[in-house]
PDB file of C-alpha atoms in Angstrom:
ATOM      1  CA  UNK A 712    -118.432 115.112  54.822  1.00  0.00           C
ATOM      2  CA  UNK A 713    -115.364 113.461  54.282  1.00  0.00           C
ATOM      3  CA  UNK A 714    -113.293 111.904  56.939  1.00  0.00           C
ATOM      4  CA  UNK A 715    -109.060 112.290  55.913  1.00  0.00           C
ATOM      5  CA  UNK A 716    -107.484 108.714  56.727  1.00  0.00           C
ATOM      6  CA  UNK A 717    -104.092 109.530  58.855  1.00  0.00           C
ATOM      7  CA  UNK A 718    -101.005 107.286  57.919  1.00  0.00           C
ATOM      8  CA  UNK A 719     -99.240 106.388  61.242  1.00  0.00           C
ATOM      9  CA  UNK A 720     -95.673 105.503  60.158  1.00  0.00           C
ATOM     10  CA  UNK A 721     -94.747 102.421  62.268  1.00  0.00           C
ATOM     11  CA  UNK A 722     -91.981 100.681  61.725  1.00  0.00           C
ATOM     12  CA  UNK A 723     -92.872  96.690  61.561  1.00  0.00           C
ATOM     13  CA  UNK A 724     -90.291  94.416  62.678  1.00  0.00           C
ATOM     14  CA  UNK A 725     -88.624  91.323  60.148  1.00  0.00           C
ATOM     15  CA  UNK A 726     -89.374  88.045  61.278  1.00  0.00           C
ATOM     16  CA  UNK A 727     -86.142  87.194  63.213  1.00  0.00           C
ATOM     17  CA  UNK A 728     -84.157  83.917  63.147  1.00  0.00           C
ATOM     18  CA  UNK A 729     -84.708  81.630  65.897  1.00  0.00           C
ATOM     19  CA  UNK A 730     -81.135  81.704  66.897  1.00  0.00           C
ATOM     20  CA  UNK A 731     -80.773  85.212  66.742  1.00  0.00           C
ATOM     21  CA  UNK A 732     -83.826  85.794  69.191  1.00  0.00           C
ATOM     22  CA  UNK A 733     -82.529  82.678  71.003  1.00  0.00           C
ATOM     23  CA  UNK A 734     -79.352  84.106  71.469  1.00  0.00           C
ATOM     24  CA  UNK A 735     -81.115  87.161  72.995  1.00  0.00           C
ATOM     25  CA  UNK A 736     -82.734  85.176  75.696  1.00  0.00           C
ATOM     26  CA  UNK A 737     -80.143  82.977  76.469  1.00  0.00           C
ATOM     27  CA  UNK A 738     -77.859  85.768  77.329  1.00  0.00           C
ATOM     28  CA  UNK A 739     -80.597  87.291  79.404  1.00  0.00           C
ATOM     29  CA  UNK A 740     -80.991  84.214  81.490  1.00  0.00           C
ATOM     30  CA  UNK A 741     -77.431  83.761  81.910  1.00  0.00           C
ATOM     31  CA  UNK A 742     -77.087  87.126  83.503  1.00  0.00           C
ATOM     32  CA  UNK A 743     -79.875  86.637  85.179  1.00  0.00           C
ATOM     33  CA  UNK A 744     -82.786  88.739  84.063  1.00  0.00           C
ATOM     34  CA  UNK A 745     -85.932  88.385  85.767  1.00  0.00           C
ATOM     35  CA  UNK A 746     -88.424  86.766  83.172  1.00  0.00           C
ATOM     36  CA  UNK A 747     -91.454  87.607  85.139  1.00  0.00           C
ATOM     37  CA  UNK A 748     -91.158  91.033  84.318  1.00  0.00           C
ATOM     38  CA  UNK A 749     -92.356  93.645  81.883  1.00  0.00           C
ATOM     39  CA  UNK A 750     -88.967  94.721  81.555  1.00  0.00           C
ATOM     40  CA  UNK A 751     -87.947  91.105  79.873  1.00  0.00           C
ATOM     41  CA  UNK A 752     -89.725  91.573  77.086  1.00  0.00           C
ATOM     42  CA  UNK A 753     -89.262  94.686  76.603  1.00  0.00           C
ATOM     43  CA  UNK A 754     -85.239  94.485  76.812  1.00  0.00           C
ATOM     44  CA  UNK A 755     -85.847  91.340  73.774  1.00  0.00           C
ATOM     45  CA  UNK A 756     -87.562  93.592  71.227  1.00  0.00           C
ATOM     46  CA  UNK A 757     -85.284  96.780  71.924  1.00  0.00           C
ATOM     47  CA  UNK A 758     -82.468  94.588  71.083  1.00  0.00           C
ATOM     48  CA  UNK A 759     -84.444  92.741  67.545  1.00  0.00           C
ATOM     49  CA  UNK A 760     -85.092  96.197  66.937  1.00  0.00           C
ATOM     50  CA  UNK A 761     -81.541  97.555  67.682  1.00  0.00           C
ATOM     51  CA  UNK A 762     -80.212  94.267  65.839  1.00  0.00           C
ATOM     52  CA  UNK A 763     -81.711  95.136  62.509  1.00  0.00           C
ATOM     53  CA  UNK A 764     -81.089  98.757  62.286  1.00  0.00           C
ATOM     54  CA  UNK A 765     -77.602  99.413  64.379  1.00  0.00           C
ATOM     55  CA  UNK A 766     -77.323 102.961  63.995  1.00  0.00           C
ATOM     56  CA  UNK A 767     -81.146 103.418  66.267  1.00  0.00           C
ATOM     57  CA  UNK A 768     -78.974 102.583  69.315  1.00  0.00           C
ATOM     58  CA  UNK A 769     -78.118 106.162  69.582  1.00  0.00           C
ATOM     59  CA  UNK A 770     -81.960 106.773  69.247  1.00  0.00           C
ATOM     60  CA  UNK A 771     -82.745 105.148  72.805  1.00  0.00           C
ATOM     61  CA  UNK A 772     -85.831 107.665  73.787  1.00  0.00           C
ATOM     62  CA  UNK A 773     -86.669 109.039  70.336  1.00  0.00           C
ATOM     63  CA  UNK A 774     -87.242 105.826  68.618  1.00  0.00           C
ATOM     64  CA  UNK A 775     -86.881 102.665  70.926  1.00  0.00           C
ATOM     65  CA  UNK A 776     -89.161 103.513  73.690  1.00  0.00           C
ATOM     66  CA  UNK A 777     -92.257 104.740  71.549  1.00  0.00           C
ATOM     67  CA  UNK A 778     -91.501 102.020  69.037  1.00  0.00           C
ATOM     68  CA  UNK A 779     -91.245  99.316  72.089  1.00  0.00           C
ATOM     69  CA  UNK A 780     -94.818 101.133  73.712  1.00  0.00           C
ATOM     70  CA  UNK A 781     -96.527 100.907  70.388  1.00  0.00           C
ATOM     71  CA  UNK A 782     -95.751  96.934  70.214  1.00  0.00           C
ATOM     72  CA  UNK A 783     -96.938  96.552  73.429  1.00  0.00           C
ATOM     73  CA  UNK A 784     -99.908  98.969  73.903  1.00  0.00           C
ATOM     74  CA  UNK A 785     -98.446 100.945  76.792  1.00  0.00           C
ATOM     75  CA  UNK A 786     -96.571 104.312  76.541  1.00  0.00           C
ATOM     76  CA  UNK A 787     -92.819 105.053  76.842  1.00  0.00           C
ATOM     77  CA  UNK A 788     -92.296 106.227  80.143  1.00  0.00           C
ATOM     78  CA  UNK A 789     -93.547 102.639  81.182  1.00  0.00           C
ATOM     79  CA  UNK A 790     -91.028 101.180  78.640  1.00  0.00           C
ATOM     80  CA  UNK A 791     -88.292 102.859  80.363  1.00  0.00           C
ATOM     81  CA  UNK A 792     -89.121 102.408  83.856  1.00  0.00           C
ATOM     82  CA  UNK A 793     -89.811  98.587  83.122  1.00  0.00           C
ATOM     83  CA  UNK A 794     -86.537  98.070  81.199  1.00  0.00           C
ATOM     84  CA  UNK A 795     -84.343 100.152  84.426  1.00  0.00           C
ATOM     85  CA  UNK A 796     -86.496  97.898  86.753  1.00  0.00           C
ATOM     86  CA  UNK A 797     -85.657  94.605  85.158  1.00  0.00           C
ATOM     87  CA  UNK A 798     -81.711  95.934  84.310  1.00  0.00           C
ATOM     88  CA  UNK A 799     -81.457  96.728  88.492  1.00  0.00           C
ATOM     89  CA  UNK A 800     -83.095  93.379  89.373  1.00  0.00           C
ATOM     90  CA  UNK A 801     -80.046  91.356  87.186  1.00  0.00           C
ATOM     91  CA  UNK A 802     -77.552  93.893  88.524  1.00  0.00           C
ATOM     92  CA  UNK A 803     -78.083  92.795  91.953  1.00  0.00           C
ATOM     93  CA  UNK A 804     -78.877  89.804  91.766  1.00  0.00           C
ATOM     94  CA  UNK A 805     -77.650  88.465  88.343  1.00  0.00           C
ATOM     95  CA  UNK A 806     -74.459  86.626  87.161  1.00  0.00           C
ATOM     96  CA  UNK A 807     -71.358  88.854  88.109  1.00  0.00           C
ATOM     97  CA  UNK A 808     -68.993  87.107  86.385  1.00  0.00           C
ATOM     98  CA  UNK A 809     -71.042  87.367  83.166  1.00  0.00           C
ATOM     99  CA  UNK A 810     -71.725  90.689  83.564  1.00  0.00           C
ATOM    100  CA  UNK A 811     -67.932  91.508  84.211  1.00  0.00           C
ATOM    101  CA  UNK A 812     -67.343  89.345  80.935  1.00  0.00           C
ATOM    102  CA  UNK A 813     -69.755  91.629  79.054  1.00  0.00           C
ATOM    103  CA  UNK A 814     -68.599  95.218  80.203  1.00  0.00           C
ATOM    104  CA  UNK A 815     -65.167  94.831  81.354  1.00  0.00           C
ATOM    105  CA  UNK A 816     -64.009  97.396  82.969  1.00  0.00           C
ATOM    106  CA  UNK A 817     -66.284 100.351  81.254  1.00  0.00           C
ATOM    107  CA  UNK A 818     -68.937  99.675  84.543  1.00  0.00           C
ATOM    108  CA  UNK A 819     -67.961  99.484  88.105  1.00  0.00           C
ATOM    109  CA  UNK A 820     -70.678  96.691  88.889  1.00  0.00           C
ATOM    110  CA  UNK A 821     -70.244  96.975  92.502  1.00  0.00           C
ATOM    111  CA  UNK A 822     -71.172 100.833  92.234  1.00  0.00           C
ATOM    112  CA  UNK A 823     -73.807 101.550  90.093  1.00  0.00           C
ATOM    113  CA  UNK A 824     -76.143  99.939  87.375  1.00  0.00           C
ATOM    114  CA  UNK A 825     -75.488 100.786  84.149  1.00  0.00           C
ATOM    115  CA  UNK A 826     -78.487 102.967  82.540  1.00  0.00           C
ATOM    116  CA  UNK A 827     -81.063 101.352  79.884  1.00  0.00           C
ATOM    117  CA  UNK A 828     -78.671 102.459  76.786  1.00  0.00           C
ATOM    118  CA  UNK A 829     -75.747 101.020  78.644  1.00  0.00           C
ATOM    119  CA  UNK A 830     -76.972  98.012  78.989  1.00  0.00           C
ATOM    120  CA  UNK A 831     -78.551  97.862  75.716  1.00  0.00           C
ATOM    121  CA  UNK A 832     -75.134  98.822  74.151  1.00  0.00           C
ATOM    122  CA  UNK A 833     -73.702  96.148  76.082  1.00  0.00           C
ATOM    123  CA  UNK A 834     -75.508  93.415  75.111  1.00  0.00           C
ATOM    124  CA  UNK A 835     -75.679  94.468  71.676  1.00  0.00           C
ATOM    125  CA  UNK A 836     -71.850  94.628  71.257  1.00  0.00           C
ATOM    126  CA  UNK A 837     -71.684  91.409  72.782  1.00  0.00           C
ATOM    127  CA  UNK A 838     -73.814  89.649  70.564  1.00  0.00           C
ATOM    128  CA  UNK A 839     -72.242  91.102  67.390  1.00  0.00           C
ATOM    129  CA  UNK A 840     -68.722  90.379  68.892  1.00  0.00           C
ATOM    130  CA  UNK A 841     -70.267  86.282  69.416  1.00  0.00           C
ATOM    131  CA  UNK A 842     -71.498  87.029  65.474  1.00  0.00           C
ATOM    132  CA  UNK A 843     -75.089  85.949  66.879  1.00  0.00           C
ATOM    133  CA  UNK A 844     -75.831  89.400  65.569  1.00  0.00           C
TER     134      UNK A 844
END
């Protein structure tokens, strides 16, 4: 009896530069992300991965989340809850005036946090706009 070997397609994430992944953080910390949380890390790789392929931004829950769970051994759902968690902890007690700088007028800031592909968006746009991207 023969056993059939499964291929898992995974996609395997390019070494990134330093700056580029320094960049990341730096803007993190600035706005004030909690780095004590799951949600920290998370939010970094979602936004290597998002930085090397563009176009997976519109691919949030299809592709980010399970990619992001696989990385770190835990399962989507987590992913997202993690990531909201960490993106409501800067909201309220983060860096307004960065965060105005970053989204203008798209969020009202004083209303409501912006979702997990808002704020990935955000940052990503951001970056690319700084050509850190």
């Amino acid at each position: 009896m023969t056993t059939k070997k499964t291929e898992t397609k995974s996609r395997k994430l390019k070494p990134e530069s330093t700056s580029e992944l320094n960049s990341i953080k730096d803007l993190l910390l600035t706005i004030g992300f909690p780095q004590h949380v799951y949600g920290y890390e998370y939010i970094i790789y979602s936004m290597e991965l998002i930085l090397q392929e563009p176009h997976r931004l519109h691919h949030i829950t299809k592709e980010i989340y399970p990619d992001v769970a696989k990385h770190f051994k835990t399962t989507p759902a987590r992913v997202e809850r993690a990531m909201r968690h960490s993106i409501q902890t800067a909201w309220t007690y983060g860096n307004m005036q960065m965060i105005y700088r970053i989204f203008g007028n798209s969020i009202r800031p004083d209303k409501m946090f912006p979702t997990n592909t808002q704020m990935l968006a955000g940052l990503y746009y951001y970056l690319r706009e700084r050509n850190c991207a």
